[in-house]
Coordinates of C-alpha atoms in Angstrom, one line a residue:
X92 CA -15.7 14.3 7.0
X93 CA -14.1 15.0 4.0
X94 CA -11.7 12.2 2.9
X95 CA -7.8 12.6 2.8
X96 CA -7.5 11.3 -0.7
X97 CA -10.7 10.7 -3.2
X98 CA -10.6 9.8 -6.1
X99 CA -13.3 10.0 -8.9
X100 CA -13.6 7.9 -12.2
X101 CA -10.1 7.8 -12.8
X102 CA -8.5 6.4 -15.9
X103 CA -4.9 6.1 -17.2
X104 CA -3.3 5.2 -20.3
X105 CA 0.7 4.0 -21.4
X106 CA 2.5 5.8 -23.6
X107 CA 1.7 3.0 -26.1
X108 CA -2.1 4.3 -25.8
X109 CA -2.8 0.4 -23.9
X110 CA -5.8 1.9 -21.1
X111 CA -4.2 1.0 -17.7
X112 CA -6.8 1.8 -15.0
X113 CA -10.3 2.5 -16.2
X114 CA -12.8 4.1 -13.9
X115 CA -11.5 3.9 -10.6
X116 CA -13.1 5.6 -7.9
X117 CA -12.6 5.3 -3.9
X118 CA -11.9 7.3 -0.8
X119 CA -9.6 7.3 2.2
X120 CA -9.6 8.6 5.2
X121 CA -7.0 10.2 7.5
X122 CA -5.4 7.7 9.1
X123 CA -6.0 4.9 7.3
X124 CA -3.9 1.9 6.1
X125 CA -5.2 0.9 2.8
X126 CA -3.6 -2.1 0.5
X127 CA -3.8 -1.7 -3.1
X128 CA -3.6 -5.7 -4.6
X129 CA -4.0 -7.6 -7.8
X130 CA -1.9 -9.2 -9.8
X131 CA 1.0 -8.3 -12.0
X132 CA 0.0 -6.1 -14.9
X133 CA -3.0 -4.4 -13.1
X134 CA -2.0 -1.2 -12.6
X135 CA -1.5 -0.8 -9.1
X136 CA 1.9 0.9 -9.3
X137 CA 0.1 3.3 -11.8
X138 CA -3.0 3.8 -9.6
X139 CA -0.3 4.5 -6.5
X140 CA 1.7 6.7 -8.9
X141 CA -1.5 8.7 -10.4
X142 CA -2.5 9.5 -6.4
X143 CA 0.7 10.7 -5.1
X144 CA 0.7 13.2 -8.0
X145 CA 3.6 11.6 -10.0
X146 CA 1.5 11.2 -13.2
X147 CA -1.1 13.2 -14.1
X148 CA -4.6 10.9 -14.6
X149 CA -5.7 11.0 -18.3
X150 CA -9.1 11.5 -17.3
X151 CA -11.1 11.5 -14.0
X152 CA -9.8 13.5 -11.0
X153 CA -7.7 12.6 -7.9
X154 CA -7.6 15.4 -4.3
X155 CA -5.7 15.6 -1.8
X156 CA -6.3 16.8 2.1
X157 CA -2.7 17.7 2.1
X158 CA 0.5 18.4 0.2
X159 CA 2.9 16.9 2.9
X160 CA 3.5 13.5 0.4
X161 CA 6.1 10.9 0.9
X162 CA 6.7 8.2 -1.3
X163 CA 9.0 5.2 -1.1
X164 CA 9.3 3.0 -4.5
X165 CA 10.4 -0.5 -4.7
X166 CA 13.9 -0.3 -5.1
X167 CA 16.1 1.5 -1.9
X168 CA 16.7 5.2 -2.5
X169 CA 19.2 5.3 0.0
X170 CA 23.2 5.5 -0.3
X171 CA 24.2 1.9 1.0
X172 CA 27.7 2.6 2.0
X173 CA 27.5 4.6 4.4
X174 CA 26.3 3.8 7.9
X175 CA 22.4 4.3 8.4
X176 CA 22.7 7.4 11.0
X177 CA 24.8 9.1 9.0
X178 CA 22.9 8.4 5.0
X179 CA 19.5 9.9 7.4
X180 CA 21.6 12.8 8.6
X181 CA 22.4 13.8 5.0
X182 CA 18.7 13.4 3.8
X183 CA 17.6 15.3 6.6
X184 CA 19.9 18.3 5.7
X185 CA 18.9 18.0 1.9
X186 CA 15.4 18.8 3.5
X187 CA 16.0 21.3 5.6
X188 CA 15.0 18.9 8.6
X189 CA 16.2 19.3 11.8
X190 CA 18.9 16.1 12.7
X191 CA 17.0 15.6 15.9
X192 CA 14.6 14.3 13.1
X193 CA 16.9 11.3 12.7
X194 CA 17.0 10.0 16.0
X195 CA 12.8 10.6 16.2
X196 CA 12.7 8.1 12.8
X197 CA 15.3 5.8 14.1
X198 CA 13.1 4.6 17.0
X199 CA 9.5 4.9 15.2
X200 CA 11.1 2.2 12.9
X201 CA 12.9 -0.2 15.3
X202 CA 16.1 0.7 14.0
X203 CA 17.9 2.8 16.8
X204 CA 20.4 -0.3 17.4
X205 CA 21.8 -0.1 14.0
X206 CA 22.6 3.3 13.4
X207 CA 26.1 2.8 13.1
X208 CA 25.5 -0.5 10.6
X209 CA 26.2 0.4 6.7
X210 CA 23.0 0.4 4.8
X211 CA 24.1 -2.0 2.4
X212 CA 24.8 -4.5 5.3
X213 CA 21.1 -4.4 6.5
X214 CA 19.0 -7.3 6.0
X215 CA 16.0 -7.1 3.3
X216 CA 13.8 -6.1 5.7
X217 CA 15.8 -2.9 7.3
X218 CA 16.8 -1.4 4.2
X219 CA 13.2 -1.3 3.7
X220 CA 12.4 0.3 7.1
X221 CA 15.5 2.6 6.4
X222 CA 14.0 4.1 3.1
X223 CA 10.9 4.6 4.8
X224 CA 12.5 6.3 7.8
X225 CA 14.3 8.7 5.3
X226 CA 10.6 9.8 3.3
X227 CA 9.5 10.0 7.3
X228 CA 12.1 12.4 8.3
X229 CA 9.9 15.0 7.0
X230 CA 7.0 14.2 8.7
X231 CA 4.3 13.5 5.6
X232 CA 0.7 13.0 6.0
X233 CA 0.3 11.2 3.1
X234 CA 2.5 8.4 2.6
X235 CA 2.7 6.4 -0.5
X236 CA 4.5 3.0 -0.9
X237 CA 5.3 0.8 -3.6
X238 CA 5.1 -2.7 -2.7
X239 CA 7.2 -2.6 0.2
X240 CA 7.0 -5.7 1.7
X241 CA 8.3 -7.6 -1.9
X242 CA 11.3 -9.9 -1.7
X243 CA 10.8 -10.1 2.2
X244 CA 10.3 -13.4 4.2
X245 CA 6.3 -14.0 5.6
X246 CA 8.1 -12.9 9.3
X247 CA 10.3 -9.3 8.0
X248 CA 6.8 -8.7 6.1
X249 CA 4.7 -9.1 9.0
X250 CA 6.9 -7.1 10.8
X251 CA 6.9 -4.2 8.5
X252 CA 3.3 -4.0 8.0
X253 CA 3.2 -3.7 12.3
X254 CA 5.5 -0.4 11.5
X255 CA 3.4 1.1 8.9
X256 CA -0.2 -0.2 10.9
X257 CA 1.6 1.9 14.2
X258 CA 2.4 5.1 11.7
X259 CA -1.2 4.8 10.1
X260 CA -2.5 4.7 14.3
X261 CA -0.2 7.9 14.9
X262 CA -2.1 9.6 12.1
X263 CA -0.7 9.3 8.9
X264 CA -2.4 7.8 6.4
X265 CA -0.8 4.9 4.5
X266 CA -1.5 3.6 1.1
X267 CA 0.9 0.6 -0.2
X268 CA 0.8 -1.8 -3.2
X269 CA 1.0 -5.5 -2.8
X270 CA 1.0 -8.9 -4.4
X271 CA 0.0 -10.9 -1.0
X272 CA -3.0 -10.9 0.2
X273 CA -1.9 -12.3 3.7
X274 CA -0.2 -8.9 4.6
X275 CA -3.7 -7.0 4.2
X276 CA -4.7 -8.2 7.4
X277 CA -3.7 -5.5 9.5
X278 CA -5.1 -2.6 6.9
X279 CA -8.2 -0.6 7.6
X280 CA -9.1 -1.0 3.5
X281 CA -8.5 -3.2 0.8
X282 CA -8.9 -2.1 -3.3
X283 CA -8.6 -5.1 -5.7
X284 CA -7.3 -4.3 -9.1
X285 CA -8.7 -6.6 -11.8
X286 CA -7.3 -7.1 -15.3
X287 CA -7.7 -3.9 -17.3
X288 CA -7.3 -2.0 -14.3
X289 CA -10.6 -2.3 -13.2
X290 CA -11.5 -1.8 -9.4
X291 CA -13.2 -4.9 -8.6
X292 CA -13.4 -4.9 -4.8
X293 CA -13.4 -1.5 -2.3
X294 CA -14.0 -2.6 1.5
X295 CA -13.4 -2.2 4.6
X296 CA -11.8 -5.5 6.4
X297 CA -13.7 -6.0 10.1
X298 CA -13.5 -9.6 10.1
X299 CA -14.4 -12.1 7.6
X300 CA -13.7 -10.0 4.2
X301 CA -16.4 -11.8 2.7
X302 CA -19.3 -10.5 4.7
X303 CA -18.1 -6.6 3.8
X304 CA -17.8 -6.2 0.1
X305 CA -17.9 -2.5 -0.4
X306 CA -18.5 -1.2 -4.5
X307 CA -18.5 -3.9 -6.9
X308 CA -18.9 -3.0 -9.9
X309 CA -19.1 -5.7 -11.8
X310 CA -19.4 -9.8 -10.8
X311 CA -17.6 -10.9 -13.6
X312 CA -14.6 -8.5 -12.6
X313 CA -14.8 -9.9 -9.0
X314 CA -15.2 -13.6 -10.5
X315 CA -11.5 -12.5 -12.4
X316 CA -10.2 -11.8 -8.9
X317 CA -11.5 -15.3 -7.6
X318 CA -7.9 -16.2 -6.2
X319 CA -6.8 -12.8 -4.1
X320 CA -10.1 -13.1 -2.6
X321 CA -9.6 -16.9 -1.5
X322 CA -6.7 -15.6 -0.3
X323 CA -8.2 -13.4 2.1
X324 CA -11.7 -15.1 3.3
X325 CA -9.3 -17.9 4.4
X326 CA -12.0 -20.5 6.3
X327 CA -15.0 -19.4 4.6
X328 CA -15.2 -21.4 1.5
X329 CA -17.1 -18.7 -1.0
X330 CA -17.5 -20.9 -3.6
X331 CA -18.8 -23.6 -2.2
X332 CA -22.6 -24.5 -2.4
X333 CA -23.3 -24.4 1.6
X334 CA -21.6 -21.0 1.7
X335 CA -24.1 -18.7 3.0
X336 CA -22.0 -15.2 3.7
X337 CA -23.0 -12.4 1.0
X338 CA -20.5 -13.3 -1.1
X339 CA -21.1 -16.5 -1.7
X340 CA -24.2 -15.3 -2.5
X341 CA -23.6 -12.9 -5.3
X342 CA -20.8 -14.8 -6.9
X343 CA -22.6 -17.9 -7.4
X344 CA -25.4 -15.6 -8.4
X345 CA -23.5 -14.5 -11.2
X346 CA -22.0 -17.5 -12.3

């Protein structure tokens, strides 16, 4: 089955000629919730800009299933004054959306019981839901997010990711960027960015993480990712000598 997004030995460069990503390659598929992590500096806003088709790659090549694309970016790109119904009813006229549209969004998201609530009065955590419910108004098949659970609380994250892990179930795929670890648990597939922009992980999480390592490239680049992958194996101590999962195995290996 041909994946919804692929990408193929991408690189990408700043405008100050510094190389951002270099030779990233990994596949999707529809349906699928897939976390982009690493730590700041990365590139995994520029990876998650270069897919959606905001920047053009500087070399390598990045296809899509579908041009239905929604994107959400870190800050709220939605008018807080006004009252939530009535900020959606406006996007969904700029798109030529039906309004019924509205009320669809509205109850996907949780958010149905405060309609009539200014945006700007939301808490963290609905604002972020609202933004997202104003990209799904137009009912996208590929949908792009930019660190969305940032500046939440562990419980408003948790509860966003159960929202995007139901929209992923429904169909859509979902690709999002984030600095914890601990909200990749309910996500089909995990990339780790290492310094340089490097993909050092690709894998599939179906229980411990550290019996599943998909493509690694390089030891030493998973070695630099040491502490997002502590993160995620949790109880199973990698690094220690009586670790026996495959991990374990091939770090120590390349010690």
């Amino acid at each position: 089955m041909q994946p919804a997004i692929e990408v193929r030995a991408l690189a990408q460069r700043a405008r100050s000629g510094a190389v951002t990503l270099t030779d990233v390659s990994l596949a999707i598929g529809s349906g699928e919730l897939v976390a982009i992590i690493g730590a700041s500096g990365s590139g995994k806003t520029t990876l998650l800009d270069t897919m959606c088709g905001l920047r053009p790659p500087a070399a390598g090549t990045v296809s899509l299933t579908s041009r239905s694309v929604g994107y959400v970016p870190q800050d709220d790109i939605i008018h807080l004054a006004l009252p939530l119904a009535r900020t959606l009813r406006y996007a969904a006229a700029l798109r030529g959306v039906p309004r019924a549209a509205v009320d669809v969004v509205l109850r996907t998201l949780e958010l149905a019981g405060r309609s009539l609530v200014p945006v700007g009065e939301l808490s963290g955590g609905e604002r972020k839901r609202a933004s997202i419910a104003s990209e799904l108004l137009a009912e996208p098949t590929l949908f792009f997010l930019d660190e969305p659970t940032s500046g939440l609380d562990p419980a408003r994250g948790a509860e966003l990711m159960r929202a995007l892990r139901a929209l992923a179930g429904a169909g859509t795929t979902v690709v999002l960027t984030m600095h914890t670890p601990a909200d990749a648990e309910r996500c089909d597939k995990v990339a780790v960015l290492a310094p340089g922009g490097r993909l050092a992980l690709g894998s599939r999480i179906t229980g411990c993480l550290s019996d599943h390592i998909g493509s690694v490239s390089e030891l030493g680049d998973l070695w630099a990712c040491r502490v997002w992958l502590t993160w995620f194996l949790g109880p199973c101590r990698f690094l220690e000598p009586g670790c026996g999962c495959r991990a374990g195995r091939r770090i120590r290996a390349g010690r």
